PDB file of C-alpha atoms in Angstrom:
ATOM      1  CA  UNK T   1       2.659 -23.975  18.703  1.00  0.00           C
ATOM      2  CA  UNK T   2       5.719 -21.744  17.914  1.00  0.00           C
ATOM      3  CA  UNK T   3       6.249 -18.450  19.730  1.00  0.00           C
ATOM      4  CA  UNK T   4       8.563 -16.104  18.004  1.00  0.00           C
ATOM      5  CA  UNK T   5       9.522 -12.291  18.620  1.00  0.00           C
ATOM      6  CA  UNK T   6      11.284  -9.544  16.482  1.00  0.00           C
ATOM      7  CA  UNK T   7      11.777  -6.516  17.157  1.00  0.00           C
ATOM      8  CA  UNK T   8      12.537  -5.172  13.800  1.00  0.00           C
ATOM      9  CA  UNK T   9      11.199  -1.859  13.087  1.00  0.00           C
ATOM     10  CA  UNK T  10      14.024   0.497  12.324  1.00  0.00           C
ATOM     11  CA  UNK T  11      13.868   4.274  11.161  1.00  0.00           C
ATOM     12  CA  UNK T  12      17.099   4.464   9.003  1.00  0.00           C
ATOM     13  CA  UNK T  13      17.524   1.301   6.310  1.00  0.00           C
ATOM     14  CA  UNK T  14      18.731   2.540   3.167  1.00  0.00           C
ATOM     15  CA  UNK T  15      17.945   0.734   0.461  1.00  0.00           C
ATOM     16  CA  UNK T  16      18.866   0.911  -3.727  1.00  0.00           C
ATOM     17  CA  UNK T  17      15.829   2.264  -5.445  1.00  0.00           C
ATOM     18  CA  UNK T  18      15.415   2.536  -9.561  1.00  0.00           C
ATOM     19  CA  UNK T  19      13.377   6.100  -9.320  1.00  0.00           C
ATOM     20  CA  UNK T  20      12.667   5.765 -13.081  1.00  0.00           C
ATOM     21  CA  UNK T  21      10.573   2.284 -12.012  1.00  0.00           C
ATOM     22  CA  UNK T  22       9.318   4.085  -8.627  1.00  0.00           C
ATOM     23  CA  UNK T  23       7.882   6.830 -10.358  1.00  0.00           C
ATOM     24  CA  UNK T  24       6.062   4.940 -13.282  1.00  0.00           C
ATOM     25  CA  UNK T  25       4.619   2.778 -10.813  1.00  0.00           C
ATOM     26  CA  UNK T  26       2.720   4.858  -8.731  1.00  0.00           C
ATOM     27  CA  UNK T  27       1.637   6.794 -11.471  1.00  0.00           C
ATOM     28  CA  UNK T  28      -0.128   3.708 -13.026  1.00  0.00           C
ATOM     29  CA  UNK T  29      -1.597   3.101  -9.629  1.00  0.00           C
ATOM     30  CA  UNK T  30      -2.994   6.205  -9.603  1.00  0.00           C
ATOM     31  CA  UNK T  31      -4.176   6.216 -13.222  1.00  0.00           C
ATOM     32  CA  UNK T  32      -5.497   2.299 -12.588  1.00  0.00           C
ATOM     33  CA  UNK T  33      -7.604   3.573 -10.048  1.00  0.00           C
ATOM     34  CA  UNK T  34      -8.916   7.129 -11.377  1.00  0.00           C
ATOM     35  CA  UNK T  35      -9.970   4.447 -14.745  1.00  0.00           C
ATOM     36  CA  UNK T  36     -11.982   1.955 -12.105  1.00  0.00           C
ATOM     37  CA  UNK T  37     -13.486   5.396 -10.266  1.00  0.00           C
ATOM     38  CA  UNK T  38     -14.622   6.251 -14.178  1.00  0.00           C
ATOM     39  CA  UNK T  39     -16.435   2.873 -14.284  1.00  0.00           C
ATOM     40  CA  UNK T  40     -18.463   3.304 -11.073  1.00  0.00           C
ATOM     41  CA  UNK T  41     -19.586   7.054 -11.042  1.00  0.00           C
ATOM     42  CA  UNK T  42     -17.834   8.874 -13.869  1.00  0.00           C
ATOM     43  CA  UNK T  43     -20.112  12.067 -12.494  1.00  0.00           C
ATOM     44  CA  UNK T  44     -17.872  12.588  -9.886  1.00  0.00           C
ATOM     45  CA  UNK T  45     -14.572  12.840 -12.100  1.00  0.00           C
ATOM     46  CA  UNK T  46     -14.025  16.357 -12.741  1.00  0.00           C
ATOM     47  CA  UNK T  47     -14.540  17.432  -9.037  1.00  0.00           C
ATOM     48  CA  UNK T  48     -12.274  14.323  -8.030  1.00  0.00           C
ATOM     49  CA  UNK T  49      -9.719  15.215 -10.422  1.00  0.00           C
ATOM     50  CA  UNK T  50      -9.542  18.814  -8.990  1.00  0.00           C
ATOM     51  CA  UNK T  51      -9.671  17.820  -5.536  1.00  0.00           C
ATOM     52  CA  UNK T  52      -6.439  15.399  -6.077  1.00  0.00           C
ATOM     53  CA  UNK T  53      -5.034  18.495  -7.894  1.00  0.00           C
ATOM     54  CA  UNK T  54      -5.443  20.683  -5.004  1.00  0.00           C
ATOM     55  CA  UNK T  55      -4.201  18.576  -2.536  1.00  0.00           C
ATOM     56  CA  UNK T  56      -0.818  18.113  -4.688  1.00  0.00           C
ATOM     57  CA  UNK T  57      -0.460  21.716  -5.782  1.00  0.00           C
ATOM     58  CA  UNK T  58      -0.372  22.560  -2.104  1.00  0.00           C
ATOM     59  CA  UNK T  59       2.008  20.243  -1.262  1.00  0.00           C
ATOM     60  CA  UNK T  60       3.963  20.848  -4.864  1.00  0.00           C
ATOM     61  CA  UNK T  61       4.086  24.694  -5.161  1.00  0.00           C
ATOM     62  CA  UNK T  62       6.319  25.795  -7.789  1.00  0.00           C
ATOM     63  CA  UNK T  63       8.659  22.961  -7.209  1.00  0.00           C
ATOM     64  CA  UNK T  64       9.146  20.682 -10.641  1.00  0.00           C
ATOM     65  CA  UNK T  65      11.876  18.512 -12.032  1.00  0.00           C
ATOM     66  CA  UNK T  66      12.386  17.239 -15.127  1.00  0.00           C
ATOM     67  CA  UNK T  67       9.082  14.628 -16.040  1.00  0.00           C
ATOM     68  CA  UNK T  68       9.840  14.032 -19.684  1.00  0.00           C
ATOM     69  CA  UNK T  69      12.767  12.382 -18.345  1.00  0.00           C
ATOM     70  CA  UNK T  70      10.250   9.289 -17.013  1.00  0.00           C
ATOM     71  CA  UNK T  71       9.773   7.758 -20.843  1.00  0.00           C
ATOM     72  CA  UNK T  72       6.635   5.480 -20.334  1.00  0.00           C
ATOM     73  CA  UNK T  73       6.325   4.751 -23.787  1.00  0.00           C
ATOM     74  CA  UNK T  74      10.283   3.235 -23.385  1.00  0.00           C
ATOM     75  CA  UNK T  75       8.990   1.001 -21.042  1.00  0.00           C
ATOM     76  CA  UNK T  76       6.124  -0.102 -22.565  1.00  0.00           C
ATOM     77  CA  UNK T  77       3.839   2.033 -20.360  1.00  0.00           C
ATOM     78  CA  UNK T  78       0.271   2.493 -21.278  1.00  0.00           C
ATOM     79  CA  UNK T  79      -1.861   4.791 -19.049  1.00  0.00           C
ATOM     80  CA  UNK T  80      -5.625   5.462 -19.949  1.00  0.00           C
ATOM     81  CA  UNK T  81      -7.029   8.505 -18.114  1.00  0.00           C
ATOM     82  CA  UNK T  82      -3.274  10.103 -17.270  1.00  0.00           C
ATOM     83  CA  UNK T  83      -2.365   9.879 -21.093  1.00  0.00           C
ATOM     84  CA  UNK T  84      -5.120  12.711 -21.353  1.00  0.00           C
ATOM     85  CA  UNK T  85      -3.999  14.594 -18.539  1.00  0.00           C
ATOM     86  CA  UNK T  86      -0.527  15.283 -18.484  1.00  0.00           C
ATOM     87  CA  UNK T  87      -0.662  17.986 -16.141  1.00  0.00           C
ATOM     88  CA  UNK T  88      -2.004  15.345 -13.718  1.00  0.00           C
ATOM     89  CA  UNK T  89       0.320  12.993 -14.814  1.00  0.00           C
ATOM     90  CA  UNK T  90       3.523  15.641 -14.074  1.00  0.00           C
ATOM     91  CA  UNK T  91       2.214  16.774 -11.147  1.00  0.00           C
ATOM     92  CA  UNK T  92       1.984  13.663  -9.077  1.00  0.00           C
ATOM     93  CA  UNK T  93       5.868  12.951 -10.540  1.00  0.00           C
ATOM     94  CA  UNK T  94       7.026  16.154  -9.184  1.00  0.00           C
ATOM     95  CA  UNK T  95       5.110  15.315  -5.878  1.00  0.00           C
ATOM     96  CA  UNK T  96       6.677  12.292  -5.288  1.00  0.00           C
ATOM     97  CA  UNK T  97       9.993  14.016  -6.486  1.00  0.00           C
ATOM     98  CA  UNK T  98       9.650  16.667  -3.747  1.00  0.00           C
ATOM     99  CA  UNK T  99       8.695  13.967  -1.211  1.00  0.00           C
ATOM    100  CA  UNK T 100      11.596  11.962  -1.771  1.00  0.00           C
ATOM    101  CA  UNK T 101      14.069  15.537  -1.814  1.00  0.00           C
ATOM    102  CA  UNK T 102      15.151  15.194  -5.460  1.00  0.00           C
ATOM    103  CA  UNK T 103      16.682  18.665  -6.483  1.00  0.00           C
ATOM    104  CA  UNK T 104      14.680  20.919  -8.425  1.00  0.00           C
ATOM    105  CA  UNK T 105      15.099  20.284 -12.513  1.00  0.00           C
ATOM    106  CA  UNK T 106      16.580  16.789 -11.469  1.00  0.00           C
ATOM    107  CA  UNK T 107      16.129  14.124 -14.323  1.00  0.00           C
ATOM    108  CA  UNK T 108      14.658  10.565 -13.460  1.00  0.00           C
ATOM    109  CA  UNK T 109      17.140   7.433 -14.653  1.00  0.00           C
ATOM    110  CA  UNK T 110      16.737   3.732 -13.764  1.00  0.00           C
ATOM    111  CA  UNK T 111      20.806   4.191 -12.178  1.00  0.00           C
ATOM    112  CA  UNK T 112      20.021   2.542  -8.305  1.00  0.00           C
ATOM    113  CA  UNK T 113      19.993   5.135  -5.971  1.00  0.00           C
ATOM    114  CA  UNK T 114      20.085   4.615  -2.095  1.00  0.00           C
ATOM    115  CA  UNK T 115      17.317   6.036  -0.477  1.00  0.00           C
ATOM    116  CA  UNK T 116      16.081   5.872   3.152  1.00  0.00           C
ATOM    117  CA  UNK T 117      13.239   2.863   3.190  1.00  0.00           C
ATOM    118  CA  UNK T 118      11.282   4.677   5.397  1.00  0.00           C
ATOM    119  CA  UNK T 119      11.168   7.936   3.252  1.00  0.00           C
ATOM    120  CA  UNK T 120      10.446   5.890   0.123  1.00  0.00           C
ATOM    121  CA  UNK T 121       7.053   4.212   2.399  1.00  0.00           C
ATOM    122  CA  UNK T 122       6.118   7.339   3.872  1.00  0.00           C
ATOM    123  CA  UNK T 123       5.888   8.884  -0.103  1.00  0.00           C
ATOM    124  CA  UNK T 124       4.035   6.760  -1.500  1.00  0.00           C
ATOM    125  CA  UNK T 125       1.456   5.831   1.131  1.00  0.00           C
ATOM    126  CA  UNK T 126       0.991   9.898   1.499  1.00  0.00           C
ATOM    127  CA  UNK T 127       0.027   9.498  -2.571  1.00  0.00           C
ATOM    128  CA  UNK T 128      -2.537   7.058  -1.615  1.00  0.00           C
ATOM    129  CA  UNK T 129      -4.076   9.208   1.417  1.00  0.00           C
ATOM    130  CA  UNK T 130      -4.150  12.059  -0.751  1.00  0.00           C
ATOM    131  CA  UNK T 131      -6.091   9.709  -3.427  1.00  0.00           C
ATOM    132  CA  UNK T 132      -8.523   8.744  -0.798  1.00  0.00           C
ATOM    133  CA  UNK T 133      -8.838  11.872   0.404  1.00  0.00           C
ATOM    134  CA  UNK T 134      -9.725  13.997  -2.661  1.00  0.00           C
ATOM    135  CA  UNK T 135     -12.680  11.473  -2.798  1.00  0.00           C
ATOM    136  CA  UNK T 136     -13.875  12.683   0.624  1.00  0.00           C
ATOM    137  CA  UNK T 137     -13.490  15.955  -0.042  1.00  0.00           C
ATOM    138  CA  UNK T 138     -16.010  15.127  -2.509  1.00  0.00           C
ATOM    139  CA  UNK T 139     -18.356  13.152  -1.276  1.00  0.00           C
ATOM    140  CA  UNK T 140     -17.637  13.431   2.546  1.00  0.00           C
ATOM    141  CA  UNK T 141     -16.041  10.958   4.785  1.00  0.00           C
ATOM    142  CA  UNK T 142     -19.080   7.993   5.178  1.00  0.00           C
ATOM    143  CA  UNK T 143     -19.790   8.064   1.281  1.00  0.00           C
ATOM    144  CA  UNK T 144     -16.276   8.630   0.205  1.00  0.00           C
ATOM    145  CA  UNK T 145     -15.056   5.634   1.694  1.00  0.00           C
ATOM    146  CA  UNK T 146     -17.915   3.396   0.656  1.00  0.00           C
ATOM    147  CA  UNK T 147     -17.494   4.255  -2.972  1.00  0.00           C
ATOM    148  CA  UNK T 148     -13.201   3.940  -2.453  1.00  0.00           C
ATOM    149  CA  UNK T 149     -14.039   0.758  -1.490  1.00  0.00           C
ATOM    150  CA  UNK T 150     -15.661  -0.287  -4.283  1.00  0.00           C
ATOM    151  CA  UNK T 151     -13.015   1.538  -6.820  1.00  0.00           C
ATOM    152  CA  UNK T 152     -10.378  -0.712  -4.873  1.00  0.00           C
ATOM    153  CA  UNK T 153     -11.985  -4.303  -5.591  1.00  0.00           C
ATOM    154  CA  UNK T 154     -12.079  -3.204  -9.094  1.00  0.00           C
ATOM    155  CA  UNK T 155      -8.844  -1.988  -8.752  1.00  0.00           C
ATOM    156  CA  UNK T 156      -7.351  -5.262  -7.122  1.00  0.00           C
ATOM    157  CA  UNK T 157      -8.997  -7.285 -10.007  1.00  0.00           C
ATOM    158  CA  UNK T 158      -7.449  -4.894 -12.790  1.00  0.00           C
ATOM    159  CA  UNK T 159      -3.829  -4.130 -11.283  1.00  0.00           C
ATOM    160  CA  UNK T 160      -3.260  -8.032 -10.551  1.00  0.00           C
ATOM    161  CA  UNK T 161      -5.019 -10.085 -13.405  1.00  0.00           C
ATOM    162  CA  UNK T 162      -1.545 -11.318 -14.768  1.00  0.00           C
ATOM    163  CA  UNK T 163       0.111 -12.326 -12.008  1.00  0.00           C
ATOM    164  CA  UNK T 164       0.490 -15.931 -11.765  1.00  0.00           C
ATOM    165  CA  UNK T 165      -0.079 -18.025  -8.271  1.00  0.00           C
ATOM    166  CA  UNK T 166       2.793 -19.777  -7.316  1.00  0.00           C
ATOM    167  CA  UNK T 167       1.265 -23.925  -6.592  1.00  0.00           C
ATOM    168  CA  UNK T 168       4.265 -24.388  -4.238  1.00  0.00           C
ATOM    169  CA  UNK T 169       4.266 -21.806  -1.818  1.00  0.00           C
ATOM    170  CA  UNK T 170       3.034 -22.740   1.379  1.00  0.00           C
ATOM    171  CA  UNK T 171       1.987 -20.601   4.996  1.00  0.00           C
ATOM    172  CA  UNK T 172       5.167 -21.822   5.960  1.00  0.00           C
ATOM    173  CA  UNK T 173       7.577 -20.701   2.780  1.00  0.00           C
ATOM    174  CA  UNK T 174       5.782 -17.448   2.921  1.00  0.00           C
ATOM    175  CA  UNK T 175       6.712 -17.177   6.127  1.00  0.00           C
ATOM    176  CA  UNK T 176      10.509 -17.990   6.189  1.00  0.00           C
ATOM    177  CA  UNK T 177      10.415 -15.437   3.417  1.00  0.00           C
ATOM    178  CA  UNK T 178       8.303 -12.745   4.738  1.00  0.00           C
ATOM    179  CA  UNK T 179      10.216 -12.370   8.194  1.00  0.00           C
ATOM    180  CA  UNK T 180      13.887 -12.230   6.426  1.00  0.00           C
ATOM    181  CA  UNK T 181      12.007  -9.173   4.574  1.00  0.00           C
ATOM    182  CA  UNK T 182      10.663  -7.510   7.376  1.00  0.00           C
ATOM    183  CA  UNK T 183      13.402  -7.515   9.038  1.00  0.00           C
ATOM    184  CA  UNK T 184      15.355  -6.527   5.881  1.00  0.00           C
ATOM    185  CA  UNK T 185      13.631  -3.479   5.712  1.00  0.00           C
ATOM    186  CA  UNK T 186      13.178  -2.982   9.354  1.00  0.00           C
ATOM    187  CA  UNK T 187       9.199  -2.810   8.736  1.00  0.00           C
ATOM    188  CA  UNK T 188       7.831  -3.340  12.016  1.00  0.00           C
ATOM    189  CA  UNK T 189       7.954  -5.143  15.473  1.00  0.00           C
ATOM    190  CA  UNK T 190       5.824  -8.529  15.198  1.00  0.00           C
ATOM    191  CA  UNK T 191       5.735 -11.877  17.161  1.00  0.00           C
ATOM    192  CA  UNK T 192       3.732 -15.068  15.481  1.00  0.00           C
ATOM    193  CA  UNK T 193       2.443 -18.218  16.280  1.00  0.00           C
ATOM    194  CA  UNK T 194       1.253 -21.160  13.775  1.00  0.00           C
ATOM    195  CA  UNK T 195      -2.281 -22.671  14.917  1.00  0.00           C
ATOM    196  CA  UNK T 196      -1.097 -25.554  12.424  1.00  0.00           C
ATOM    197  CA  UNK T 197       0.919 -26.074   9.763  1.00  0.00           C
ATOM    198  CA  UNK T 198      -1.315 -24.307   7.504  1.00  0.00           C
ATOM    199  CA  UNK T 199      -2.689 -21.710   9.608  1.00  0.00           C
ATOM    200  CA  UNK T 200      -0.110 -18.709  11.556  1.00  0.00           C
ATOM    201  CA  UNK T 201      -1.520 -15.891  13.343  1.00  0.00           C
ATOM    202  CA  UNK T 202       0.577 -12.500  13.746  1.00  0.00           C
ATOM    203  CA  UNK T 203       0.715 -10.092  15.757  1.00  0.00           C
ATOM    204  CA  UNK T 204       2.477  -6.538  15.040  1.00  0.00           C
ATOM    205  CA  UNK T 205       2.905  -3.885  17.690  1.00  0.00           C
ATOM    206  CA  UNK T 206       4.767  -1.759  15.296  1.00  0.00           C
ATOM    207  CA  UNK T 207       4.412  -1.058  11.717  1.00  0.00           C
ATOM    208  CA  UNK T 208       5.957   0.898   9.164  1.00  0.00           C
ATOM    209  CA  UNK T 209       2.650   1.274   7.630  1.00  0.00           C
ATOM    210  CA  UNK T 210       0.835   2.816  10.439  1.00  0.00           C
ATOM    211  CA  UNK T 211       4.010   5.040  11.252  1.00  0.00           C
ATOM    212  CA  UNK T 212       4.294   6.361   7.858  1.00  0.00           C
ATOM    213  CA  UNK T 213       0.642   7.729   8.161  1.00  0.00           C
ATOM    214  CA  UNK T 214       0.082   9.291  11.394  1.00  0.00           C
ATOM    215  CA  UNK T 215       1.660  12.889  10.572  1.00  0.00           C
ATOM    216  CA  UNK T 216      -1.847  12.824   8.673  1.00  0.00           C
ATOM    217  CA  UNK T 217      -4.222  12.541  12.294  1.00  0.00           C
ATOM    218  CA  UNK T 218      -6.930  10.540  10.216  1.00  0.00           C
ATOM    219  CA  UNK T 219      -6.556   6.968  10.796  1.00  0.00           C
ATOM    220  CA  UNK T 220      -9.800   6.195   9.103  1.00  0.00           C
ATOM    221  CA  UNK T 221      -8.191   7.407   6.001  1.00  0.00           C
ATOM    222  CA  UNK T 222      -4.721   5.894   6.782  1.00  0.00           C
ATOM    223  CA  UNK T 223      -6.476   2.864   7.115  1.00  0.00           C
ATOM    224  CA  UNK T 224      -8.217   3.093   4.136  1.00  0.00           C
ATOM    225  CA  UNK T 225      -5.150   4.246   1.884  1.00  0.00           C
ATOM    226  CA  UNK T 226      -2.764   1.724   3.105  1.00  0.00           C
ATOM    227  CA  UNK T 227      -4.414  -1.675   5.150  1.00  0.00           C
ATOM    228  CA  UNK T 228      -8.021  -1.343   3.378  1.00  0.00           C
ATOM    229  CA  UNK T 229      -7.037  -3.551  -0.069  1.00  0.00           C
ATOM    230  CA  UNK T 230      -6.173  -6.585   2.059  1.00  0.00           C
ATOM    231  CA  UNK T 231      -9.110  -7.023   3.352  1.00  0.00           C
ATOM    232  CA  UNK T 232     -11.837  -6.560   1.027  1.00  0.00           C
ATOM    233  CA  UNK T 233     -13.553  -9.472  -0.667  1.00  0.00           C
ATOM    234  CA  UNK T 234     -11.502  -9.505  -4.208  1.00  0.00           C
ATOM    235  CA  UNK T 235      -7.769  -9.580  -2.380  1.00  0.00           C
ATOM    236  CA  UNK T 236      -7.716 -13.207  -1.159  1.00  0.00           C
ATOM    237  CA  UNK T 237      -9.096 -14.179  -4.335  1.00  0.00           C
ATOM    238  CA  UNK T 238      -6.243 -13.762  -6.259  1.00  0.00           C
ATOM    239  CA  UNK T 239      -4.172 -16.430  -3.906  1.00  0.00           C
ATOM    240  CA  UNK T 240      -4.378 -19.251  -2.240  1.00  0.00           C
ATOM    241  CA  UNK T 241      -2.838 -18.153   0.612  1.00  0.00           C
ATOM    242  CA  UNK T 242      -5.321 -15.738   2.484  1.00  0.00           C
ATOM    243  CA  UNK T 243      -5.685 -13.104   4.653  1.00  0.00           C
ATOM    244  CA  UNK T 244      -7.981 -11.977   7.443  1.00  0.00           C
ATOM    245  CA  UNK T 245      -7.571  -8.752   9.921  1.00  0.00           C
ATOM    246  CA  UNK T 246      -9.933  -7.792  12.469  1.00  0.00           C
ATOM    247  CA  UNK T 247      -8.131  -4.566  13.535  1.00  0.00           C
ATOM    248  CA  UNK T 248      -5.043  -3.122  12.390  1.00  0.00           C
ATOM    249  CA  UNK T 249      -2.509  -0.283  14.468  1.00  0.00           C
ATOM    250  CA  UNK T 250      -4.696   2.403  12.531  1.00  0.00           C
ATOM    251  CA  UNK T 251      -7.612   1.515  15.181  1.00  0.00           C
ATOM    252  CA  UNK T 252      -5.976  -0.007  18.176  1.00  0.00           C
ATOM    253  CA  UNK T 253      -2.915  -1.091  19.793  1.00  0.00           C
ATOM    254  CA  UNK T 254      -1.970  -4.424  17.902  1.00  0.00           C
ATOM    255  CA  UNK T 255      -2.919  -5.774  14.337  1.00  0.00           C
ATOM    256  CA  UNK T 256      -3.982  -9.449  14.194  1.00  0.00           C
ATOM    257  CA  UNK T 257      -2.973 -10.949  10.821  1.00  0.00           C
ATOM    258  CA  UNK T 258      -4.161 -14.343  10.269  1.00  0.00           C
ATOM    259  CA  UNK T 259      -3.069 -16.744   6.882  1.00  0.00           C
ATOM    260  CA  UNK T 260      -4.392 -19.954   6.170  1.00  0.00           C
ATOM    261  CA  UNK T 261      -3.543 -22.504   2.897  1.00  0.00           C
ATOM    262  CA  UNK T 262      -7.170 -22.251   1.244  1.00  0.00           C
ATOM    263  CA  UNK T 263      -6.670 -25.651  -0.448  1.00  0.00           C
ATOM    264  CA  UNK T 264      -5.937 -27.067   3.317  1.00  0.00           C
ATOM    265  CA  UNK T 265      -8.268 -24.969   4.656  1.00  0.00           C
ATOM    266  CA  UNK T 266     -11.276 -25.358   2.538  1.00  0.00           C
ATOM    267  CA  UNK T 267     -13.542 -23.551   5.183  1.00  0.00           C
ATOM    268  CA  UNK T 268     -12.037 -20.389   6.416  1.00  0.00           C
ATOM    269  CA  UNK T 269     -10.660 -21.097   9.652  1.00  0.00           C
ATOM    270  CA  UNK T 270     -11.954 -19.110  13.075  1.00  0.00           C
ATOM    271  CA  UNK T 271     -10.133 -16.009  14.075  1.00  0.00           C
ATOM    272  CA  UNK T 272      -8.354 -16.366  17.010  1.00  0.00           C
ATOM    273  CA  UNK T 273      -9.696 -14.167  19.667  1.00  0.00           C
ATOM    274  CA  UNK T 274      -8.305 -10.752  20.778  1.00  0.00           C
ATOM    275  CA  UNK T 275      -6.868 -11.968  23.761  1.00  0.00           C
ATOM    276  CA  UNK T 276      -4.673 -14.981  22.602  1.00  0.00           C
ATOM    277  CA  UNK T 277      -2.887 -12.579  19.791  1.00  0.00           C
ATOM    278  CA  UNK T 278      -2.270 -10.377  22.414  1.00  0.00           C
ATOM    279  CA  UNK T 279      -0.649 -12.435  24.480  1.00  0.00           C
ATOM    280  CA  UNK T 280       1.176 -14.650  21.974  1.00  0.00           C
ATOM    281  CA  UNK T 281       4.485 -13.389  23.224  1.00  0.00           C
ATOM    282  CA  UNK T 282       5.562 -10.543  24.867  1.00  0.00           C
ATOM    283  CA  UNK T 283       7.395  -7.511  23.924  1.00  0.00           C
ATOM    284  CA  UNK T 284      10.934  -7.673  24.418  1.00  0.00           C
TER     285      UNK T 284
END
């Protein structure tokens, strides 16, 4: 087996982002997943859709920039329940906008921009808590979750029905390329091991995920918002190489990521334990 450690995580990496394609896509997210809530328990909409609101207005104020700017139509943009509410639709633009500390009345272009990585994670991921957590506010914590769950399988199915699975990539490939990103990006601190050459086990000890999310004090919800979608049932479908987690930084002091080649490993492999991801490699 190979032993590997990097210690990668890094607060300041600025990367070029198009805002005009940052915005529009977290706005479909948002509108992809308010349309798969509709489908499960349209009761619940209105008092959803004024929870999210209050959550953002709070945040928001009286801050705006210029949202007509973001043409969706332009790019071929086709929302369903944020096409009706534009209010919605404007405020979680100028949310985003304030996150990201865009001056007031700015306009949105697809010109690159450099932009902190970190900033840009931390953003969106506090969009998605504040998606989750409207639906708590709702319903309460235990039910709110269940039924997020539930939106998010439909959601996985919806959001990724066109993309096509690459027959070449292996555990392997994905690797080589997934490490040269991290790293990249400086997204966390992470050893790995392969079990086979199908089969690698990680470990991280430091996440950009997790860090983005703990200003909020609610790692059920961080979890939920951020790691949740890669491990519920519809995720691995759409791949051949899968996933499995049994814990994740939200909950405890490591996350154990383990990826297996489905049409190697016809029978989902076991999990290594607890112990051996721990002590894979140590921190250096």
């Amino acid at each position: 087996m190979e032993n590997k450690y990097y210690s990668c995580y890094k607060e300041i990496v600025n990367v070029d982002f198009n805002l005009n394609k940052y915005m529009i896509e977290h706005v479909m997210k948002t509108d992809t997943l308010i349309t798969q809530l509709i489908k499960i328990n349209n009761d619940i909409l209105k008092e959803y859709i004024e929870a999210l609101r209050k959550r953002l207005v709070t945040e928001v104020s009286n801050y705006t920039i210029d949202t007509n700017s973001i043409n969706f139509e332009e790019n071929s943009i086709e929302l369903s329940y944020l096409n009706k509410d534009i209010k919605l639709k404007d405020l979680i633009i100028n949310y985003l906008a304030k996150r990201i500390g865009l001056p007031e009345n700015s306009k949105i272009t697809s010109e690159l921009i450099e932009f902190p990585n970190l900033l840009m994670f931390k953003t969106y991921h506090a969009l998605s808590y504040y998606r989750v957590k409207a639906l708590t506010d709702v319903l309460g914590k235990e039910e709110g979750l269940k039924l997020y769950t539930k939106v998010l399988n439909l959601f996985v199915k919806e959001w990724y029905k066109d993309e096509e699975i690459n027959p070449n990539q292996t555990v392997r490939s994905r690797n080589e390329r997934a490490v040269k990103n991290w790293c990249k990006y400086g997204v966390g601190n992470f050893t790995f091991t392969f079990i086979d050459n199908d089969q690698v086990i990680y470990r991280f000890d430091k996440c950009v995920t997790h860090e983005t999310l703990i200003e909020f004090n609610d790692p059920d919800i961080a979890y939920a918002s951020s790691c949740l979608i890669g491990d519920i049932e519809e995720w691995n479908k759409k791949d051949v190489i899968h996933l499995r987690r049994t814990q994740t930084l939200h909950h405890a002091d490591f996350c154990d990521e383990l990826y297996w080649d489905s049409r190697v490993h016809t029978t989902p492999p076991k999990q290594p334990t607890l112990e051996f991801t721990k002590n894979i490699e140590k921190k250096k």
